[in-house]
mmCIF file of N, CA and C in Angstrom:
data_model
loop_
_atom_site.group_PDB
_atom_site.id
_atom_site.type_symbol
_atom_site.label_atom_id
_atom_site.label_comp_id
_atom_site.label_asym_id
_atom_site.label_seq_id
_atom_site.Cartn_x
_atom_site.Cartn_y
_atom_site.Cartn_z
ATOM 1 N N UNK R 1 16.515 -4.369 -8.363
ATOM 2 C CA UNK R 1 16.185 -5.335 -7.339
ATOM 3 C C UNK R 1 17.211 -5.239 -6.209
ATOM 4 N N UNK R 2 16.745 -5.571 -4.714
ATOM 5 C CA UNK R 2 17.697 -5.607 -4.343
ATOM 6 C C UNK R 2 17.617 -6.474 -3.008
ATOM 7 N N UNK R 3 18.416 -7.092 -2.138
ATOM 8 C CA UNK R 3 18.306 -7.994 -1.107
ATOM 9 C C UNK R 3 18.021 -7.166 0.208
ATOM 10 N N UNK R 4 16.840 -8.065 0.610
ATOM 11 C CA UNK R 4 16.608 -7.935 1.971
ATOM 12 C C UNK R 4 16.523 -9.100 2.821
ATOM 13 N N UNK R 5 17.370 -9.064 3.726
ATOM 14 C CA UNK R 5 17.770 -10.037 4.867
ATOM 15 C C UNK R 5 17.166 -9.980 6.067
ATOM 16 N N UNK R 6 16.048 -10.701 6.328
ATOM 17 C CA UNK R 6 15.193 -11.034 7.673
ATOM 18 C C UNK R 6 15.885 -12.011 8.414
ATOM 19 N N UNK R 7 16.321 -11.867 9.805
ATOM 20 C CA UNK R 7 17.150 -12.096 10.710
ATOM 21 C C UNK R 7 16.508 -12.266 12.462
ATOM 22 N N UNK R 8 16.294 -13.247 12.869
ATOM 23 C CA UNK R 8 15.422 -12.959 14.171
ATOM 24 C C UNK R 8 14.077 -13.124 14.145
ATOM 25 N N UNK R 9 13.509 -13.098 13.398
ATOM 26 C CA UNK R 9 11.826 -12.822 13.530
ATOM 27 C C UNK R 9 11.209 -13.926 13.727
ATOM 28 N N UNK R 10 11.859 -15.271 13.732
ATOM 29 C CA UNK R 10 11.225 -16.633 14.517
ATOM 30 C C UNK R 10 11.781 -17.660 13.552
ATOM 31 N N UNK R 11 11.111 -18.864 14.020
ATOM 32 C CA UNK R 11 11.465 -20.551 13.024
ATOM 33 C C UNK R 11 10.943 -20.133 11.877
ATOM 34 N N UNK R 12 12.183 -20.455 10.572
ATOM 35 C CA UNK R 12 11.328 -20.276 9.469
ATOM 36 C C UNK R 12 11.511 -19.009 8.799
ATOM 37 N N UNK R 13 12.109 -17.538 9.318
ATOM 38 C CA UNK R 13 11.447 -16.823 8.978
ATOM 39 C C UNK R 13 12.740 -15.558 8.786
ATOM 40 N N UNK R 14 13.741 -16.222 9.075
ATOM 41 C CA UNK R 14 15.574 -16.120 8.852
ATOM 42 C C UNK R 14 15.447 -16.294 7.449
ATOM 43 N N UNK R 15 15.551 -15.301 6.499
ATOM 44 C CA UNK R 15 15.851 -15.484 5.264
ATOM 45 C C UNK R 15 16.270 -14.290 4.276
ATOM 46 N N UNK R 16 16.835 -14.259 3.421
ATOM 47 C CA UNK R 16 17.005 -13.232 2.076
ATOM 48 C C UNK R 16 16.102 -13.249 0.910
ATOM 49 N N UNK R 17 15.519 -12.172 0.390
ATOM 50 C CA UNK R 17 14.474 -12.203 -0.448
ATOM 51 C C UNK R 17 14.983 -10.841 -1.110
ATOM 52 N N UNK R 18 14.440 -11.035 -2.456
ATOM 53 C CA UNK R 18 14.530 -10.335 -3.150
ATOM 54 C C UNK R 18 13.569 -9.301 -3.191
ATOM 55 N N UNK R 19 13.640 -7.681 -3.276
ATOM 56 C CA UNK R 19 12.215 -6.694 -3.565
ATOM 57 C C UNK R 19 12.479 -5.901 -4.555
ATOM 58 N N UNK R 20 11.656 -4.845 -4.960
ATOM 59 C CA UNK R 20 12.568 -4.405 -5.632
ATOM 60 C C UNK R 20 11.851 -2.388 -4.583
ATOM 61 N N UNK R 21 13.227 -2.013 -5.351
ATOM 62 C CA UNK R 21 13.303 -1.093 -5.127
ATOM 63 C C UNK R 21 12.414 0.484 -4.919
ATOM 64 N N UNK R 22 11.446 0.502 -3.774
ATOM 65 C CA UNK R 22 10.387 1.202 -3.882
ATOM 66 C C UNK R 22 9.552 0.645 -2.924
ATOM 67 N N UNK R 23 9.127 -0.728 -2.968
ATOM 68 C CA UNK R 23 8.157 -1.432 -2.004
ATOM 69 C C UNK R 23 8.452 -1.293 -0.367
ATOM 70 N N UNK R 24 7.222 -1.028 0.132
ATOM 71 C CA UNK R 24 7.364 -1.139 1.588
ATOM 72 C C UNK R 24 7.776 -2.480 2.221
ATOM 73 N N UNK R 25 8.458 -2.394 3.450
ATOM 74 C CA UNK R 25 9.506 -2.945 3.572
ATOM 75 C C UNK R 25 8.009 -4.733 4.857
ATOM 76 N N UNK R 26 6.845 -3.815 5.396
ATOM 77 C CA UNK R 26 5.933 -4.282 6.202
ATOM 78 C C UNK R 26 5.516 -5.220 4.829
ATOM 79 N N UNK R 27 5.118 -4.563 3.855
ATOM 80 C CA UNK R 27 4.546 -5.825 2.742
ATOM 81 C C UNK R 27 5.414 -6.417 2.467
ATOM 82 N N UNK R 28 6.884 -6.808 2.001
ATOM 83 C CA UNK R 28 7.360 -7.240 1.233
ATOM 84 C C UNK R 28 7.795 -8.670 2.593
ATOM 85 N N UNK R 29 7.748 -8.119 4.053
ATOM 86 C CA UNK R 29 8.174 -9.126 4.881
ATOM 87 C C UNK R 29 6.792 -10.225 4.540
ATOM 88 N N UNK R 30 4.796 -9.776 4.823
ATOM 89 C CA UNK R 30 4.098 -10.146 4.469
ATOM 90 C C UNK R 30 4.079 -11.448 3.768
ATOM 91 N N UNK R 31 4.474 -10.521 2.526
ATOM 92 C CA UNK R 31 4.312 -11.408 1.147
ATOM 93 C C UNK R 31 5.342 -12.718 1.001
ATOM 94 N N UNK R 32 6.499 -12.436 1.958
ATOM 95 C CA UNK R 32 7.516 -13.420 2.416
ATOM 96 C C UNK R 32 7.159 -14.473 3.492
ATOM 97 N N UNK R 33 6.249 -14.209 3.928
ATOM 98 C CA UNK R 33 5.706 -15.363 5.036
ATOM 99 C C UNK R 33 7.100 -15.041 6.776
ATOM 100 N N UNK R 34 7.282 -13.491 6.700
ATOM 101 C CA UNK R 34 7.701 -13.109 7.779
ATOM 102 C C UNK R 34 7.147 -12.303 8.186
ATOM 103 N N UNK R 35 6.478 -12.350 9.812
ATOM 104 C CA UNK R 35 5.603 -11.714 10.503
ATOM 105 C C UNK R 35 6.436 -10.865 11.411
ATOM 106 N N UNK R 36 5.714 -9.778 11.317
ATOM 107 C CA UNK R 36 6.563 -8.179 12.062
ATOM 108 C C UNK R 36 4.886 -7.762 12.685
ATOM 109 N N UNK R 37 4.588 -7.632 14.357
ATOM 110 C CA UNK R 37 3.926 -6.731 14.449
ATOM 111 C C UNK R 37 3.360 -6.202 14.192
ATOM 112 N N UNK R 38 2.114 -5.631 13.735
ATOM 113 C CA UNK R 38 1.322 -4.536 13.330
ATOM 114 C C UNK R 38 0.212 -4.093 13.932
ATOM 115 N N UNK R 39 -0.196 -2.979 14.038
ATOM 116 C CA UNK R 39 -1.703 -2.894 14.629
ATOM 117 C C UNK R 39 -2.526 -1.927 13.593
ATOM 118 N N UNK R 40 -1.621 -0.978 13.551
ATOM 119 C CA UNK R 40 -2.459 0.130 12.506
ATOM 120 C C UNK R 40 -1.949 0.350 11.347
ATOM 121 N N UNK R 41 -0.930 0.142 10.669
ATOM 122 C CA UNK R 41 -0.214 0.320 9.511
ATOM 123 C C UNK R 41 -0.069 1.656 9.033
ATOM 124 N N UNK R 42 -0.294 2.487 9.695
ATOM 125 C CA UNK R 42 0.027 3.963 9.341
ATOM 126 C C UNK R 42 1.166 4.719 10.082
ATOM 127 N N UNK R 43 1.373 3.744 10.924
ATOM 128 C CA UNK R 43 3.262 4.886 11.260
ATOM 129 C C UNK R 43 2.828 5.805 12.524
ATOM 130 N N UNK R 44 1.650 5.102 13.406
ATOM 131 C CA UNK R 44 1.412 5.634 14.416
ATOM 132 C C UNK R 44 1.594 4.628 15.952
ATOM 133 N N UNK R 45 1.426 3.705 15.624
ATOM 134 C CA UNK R 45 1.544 3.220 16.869
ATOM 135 C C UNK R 45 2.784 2.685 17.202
ATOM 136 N N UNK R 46 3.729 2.303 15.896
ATOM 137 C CA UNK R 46 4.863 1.530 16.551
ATOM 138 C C UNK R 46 4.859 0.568 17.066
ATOM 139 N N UNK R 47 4.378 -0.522 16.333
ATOM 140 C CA UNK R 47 3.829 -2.381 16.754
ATOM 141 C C UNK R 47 5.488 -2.516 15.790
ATOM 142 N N UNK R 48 5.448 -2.068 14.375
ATOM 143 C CA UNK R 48 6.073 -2.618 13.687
ATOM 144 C C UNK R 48 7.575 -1.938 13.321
ATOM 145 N N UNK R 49 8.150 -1.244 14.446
ATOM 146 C CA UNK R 49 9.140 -0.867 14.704
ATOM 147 C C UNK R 49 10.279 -2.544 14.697
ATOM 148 N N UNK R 50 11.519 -1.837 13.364
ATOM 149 C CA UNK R 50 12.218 -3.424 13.521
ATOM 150 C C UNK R 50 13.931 -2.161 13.263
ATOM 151 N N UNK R 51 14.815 -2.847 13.896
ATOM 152 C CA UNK R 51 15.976 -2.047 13.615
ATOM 153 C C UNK R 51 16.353 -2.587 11.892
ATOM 154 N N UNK R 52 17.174 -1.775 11.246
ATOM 155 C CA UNK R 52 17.872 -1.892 9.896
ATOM 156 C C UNK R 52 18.758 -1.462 10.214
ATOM 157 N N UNK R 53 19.704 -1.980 9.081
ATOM 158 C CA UNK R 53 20.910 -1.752 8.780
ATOM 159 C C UNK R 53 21.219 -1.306 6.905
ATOM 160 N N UNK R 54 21.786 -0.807 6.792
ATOM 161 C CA UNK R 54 21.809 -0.419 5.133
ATOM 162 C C UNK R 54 23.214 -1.483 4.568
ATOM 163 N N UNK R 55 22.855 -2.533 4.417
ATOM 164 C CA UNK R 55 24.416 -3.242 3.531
ATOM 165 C C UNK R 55 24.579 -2.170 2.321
ATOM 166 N N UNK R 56 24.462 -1.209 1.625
ATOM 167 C CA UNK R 56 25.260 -1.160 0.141
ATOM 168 C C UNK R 56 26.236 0.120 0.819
ATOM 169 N N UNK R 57 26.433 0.685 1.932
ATOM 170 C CA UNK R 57 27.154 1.661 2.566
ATOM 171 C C UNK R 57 28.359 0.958 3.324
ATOM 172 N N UNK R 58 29.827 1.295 2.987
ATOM 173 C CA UNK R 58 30.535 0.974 3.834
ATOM 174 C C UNK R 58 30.652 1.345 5.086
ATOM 175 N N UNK R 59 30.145 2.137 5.359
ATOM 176 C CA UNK R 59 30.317 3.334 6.538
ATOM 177 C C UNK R 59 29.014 4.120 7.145
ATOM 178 N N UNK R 60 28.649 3.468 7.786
ATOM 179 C CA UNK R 60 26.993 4.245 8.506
ATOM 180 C C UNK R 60 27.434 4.697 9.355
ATOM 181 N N UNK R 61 26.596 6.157 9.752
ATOM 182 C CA UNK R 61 26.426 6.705 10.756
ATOM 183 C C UNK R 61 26.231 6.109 12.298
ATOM 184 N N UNK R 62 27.419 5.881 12.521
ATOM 185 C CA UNK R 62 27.746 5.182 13.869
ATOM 186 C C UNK R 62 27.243 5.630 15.249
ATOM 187 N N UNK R 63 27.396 6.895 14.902
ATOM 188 C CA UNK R 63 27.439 7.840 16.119
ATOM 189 C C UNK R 63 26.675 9.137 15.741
ATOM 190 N N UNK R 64 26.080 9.620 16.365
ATOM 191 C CA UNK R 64 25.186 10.992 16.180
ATOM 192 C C UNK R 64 26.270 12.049 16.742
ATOM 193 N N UNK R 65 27.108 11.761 17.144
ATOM 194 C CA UNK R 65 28.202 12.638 17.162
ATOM 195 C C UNK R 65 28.964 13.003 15.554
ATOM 196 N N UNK R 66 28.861 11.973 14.734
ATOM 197 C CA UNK R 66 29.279 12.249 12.996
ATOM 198 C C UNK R 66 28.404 13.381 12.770
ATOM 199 N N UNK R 67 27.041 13.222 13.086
ATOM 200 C CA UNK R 67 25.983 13.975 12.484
ATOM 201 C C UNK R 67 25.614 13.247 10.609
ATOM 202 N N UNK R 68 26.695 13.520 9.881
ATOM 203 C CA UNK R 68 26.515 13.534 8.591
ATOM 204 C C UNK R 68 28.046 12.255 8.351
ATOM 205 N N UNK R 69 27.501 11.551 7.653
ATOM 206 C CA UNK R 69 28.412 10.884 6.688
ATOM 207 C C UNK R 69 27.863 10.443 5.399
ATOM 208 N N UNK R 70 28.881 11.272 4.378
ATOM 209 C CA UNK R 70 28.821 11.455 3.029
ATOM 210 C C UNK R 70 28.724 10.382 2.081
ATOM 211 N N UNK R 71 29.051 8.526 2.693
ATOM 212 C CA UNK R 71 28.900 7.655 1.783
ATOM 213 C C UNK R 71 27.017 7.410 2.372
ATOM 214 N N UNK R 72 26.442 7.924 3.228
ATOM 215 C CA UNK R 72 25.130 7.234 3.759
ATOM 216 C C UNK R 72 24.387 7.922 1.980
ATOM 217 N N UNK R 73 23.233 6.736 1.886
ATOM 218 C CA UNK R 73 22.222 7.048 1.361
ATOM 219 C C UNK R 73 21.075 8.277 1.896
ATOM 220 N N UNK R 74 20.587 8.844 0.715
ATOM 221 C CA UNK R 74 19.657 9.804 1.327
ATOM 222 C C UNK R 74 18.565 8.910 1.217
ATOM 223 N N UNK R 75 17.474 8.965 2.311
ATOM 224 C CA UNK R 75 16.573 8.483 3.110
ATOM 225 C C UNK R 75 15.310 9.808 3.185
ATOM 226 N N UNK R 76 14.502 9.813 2.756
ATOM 227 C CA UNK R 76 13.561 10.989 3.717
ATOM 228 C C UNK R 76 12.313 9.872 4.434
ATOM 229 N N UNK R 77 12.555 10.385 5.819
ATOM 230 C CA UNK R 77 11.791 9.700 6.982
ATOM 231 C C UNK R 77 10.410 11.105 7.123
ATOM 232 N N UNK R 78 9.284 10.386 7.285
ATOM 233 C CA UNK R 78 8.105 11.274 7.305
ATOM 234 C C UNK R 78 8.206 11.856 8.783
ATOM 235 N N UNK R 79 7.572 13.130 9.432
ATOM 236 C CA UNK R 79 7.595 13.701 10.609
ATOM 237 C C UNK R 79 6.848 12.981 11.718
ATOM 238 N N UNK R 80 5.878 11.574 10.844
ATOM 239 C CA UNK R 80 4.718 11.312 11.726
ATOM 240 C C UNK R 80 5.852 10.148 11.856
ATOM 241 N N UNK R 81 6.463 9.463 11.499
ATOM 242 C CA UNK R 81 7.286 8.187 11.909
ATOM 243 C C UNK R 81 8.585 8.626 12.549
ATOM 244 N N UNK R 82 9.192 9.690 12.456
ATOM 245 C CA UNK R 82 9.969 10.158 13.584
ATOM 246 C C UNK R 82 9.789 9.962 15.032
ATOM 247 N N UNK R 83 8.386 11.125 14.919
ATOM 248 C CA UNK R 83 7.382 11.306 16.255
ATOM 249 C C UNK R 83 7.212 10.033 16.888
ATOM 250 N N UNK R 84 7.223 9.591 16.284
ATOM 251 C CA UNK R 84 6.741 7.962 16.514
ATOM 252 C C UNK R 84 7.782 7.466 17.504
ATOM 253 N N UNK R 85 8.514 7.132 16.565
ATOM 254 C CA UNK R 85 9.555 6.416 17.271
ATOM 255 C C UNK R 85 10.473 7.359 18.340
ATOM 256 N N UNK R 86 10.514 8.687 18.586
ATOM 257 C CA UNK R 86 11.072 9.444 19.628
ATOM 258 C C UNK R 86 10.196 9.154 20.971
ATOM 259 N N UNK R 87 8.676 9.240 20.802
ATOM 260 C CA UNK R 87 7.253 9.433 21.437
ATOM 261 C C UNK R 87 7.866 7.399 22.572
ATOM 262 N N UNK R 88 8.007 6.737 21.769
ATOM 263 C CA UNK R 88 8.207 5.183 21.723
ATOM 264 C C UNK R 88 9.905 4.700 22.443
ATOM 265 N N UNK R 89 10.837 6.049 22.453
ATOM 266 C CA UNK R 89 12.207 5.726 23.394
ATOM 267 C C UNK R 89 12.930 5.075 21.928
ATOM 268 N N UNK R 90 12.399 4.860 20.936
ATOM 269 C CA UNK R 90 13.129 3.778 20.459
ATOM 270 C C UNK R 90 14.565 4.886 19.585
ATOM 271 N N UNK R 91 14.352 6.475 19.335
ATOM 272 C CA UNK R 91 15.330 6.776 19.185
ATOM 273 C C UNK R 91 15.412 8.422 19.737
ATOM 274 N N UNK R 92 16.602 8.600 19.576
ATOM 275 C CA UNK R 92 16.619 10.062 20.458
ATOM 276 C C UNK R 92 16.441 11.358 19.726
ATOM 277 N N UNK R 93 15.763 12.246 20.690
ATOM 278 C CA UNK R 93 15.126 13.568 19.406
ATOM 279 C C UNK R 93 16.595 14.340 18.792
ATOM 280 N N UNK R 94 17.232 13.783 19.084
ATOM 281 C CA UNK R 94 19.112 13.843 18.387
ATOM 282 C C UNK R 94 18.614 13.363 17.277
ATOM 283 N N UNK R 95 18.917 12.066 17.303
ATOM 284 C CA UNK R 95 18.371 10.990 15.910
ATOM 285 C C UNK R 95 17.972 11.357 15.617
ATOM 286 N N UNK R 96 16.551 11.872 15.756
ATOM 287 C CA UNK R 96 15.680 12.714 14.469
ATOM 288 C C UNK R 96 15.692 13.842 13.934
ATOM 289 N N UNK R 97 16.238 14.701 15.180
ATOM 290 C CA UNK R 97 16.468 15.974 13.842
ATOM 291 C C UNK R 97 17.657 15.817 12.858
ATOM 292 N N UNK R 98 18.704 14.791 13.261
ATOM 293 C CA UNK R 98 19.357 14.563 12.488
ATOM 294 C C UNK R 98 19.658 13.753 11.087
ATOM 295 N N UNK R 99 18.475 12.926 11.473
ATOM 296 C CA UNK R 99 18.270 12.027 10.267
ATOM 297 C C UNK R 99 16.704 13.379 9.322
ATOM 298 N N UNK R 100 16.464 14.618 10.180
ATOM 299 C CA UNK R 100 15.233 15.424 9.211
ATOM 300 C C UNK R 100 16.600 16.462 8.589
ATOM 301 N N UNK R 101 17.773 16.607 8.973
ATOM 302 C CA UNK R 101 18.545 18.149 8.665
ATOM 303 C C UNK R 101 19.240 16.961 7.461
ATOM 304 N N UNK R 102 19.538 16.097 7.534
ATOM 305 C CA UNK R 102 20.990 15.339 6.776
ATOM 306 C C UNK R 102 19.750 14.041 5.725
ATOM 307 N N UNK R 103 18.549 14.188 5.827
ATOM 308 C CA UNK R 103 17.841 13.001 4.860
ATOM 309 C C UNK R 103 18.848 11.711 5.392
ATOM 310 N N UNK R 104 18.931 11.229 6.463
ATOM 311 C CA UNK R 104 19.608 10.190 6.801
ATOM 312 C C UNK R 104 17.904 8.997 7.363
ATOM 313 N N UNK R 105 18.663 7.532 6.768
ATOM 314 C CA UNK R 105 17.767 6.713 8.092
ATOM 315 C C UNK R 105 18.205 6.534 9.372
ATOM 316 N N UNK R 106 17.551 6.068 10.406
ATOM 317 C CA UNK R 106 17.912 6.085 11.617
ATOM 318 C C UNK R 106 17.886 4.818 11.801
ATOM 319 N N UNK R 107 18.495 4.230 12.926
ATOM 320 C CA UNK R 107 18.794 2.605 12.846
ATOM 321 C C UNK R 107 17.448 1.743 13.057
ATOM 322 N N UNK R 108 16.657 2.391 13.962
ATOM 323 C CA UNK R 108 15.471 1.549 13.928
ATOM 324 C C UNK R 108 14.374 2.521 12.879
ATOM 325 N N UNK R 109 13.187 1.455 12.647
ATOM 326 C CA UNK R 109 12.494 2.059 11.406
ATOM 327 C C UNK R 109 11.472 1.362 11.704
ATOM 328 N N UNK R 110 9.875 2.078 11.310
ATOM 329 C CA UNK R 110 8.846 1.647 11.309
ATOM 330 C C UNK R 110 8.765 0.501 10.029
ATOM 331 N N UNK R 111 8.545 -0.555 10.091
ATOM 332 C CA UNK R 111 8.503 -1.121 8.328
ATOM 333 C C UNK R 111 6.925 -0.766 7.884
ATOM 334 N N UNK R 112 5.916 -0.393 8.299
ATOM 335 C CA UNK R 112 5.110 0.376 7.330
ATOM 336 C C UNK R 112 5.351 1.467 6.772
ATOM 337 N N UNK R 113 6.670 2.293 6.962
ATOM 338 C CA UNK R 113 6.687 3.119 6.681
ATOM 339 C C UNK R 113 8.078 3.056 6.068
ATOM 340 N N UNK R 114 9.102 2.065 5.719
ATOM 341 C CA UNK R 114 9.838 2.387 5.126
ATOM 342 C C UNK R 114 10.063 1.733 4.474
ATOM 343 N N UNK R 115 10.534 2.448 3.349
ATOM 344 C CA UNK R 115 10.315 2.351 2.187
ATOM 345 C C UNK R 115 11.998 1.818 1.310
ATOM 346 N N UNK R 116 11.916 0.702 0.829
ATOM 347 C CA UNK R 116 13.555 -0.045 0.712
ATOM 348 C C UNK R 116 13.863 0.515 -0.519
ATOM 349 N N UNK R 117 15.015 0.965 -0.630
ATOM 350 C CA UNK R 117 15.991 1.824 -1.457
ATOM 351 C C UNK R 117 17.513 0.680 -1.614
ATOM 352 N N UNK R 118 17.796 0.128 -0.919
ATOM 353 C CA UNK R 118 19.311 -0.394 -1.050
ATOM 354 C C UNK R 118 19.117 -1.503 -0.466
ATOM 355 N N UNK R 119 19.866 -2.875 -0.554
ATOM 356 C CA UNK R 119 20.325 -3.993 0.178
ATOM 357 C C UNK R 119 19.679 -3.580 1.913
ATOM 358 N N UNK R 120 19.169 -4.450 2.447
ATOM 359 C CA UNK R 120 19.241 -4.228 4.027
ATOM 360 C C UNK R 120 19.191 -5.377 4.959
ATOM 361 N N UNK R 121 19.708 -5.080 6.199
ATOM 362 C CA UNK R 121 19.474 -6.291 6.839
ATOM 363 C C UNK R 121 18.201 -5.977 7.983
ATOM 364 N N UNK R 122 17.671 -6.843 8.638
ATOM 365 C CA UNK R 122 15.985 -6.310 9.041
ATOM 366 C C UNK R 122 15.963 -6.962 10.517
ATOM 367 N N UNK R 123 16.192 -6.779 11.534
ATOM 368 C CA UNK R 123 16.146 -7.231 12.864
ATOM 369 C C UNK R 123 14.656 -6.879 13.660
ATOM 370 N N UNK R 124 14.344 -7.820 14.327
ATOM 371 C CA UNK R 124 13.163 -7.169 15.249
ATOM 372 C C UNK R 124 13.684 -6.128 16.453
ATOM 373 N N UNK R 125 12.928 -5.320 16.749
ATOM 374 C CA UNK R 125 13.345 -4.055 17.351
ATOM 375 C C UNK R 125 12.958 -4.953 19.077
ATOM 376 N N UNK R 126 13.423 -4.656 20.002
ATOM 377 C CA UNK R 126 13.346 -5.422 20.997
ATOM 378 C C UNK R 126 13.234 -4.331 22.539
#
């Protein structure tokens, strides 16, 4: 099991919940009575683009100048939710080949498409 922290997303809707490990991150806000955006749920349009943060890492990839840091979790991000979010400004085609060469996440994230592995904190993407 592990904590996920919704932060921003309106009255009400500021909270920590428990998931467990595996569940998409768009249902588990759902099933929490926190609303994120959506239009298509397949990792194409980018309605439900929200930034993350990984709490169980002391040390995230700060800078795309690191490229790689060895305490990050491995992450595999699909090519169609990359596209996505490069296509969308929301991150740079730096960010993505770097989070496709190093299995890294990138700070913002589709939540239909990602998939919770560790503690996180969950911001709306703005």
């Amino acid at each position: 099991m592990v904590n996920v922290i919704f932060c921003g997303f309106g009255d009400g809707m500021d909270k920590r919940v428990i998931a467990r490990g595996g569940d998409v991150l768009l249902r588990v806000a759902e099933s929490n009575g926190v609303k994120i955006p959506t239009d298509c749920k397949d990792g194409t349009c980018g309605s439900c683009a929200v930034k993350v943060e990984d709490l169980s890492v002391t040390e995230a990839m700060s800078s795309i100048e690191e490229d790689y840091d060895a305490n990050a979790q491995s992450v595999y991000m699909e090519d169609k939710e990359l596209d996505t979010l490069v296509e969308m400004a929301a991150i740079t085609k730096k960010e993505a080949e770097v989070a496709q060469q190093f299995n890294r996440q990138t700070p913002v994230r589709l939540a239909c498409q990602c998939i919770i592995k560790s503690d996180m904190l969950v911001k709306p993407f703005e």
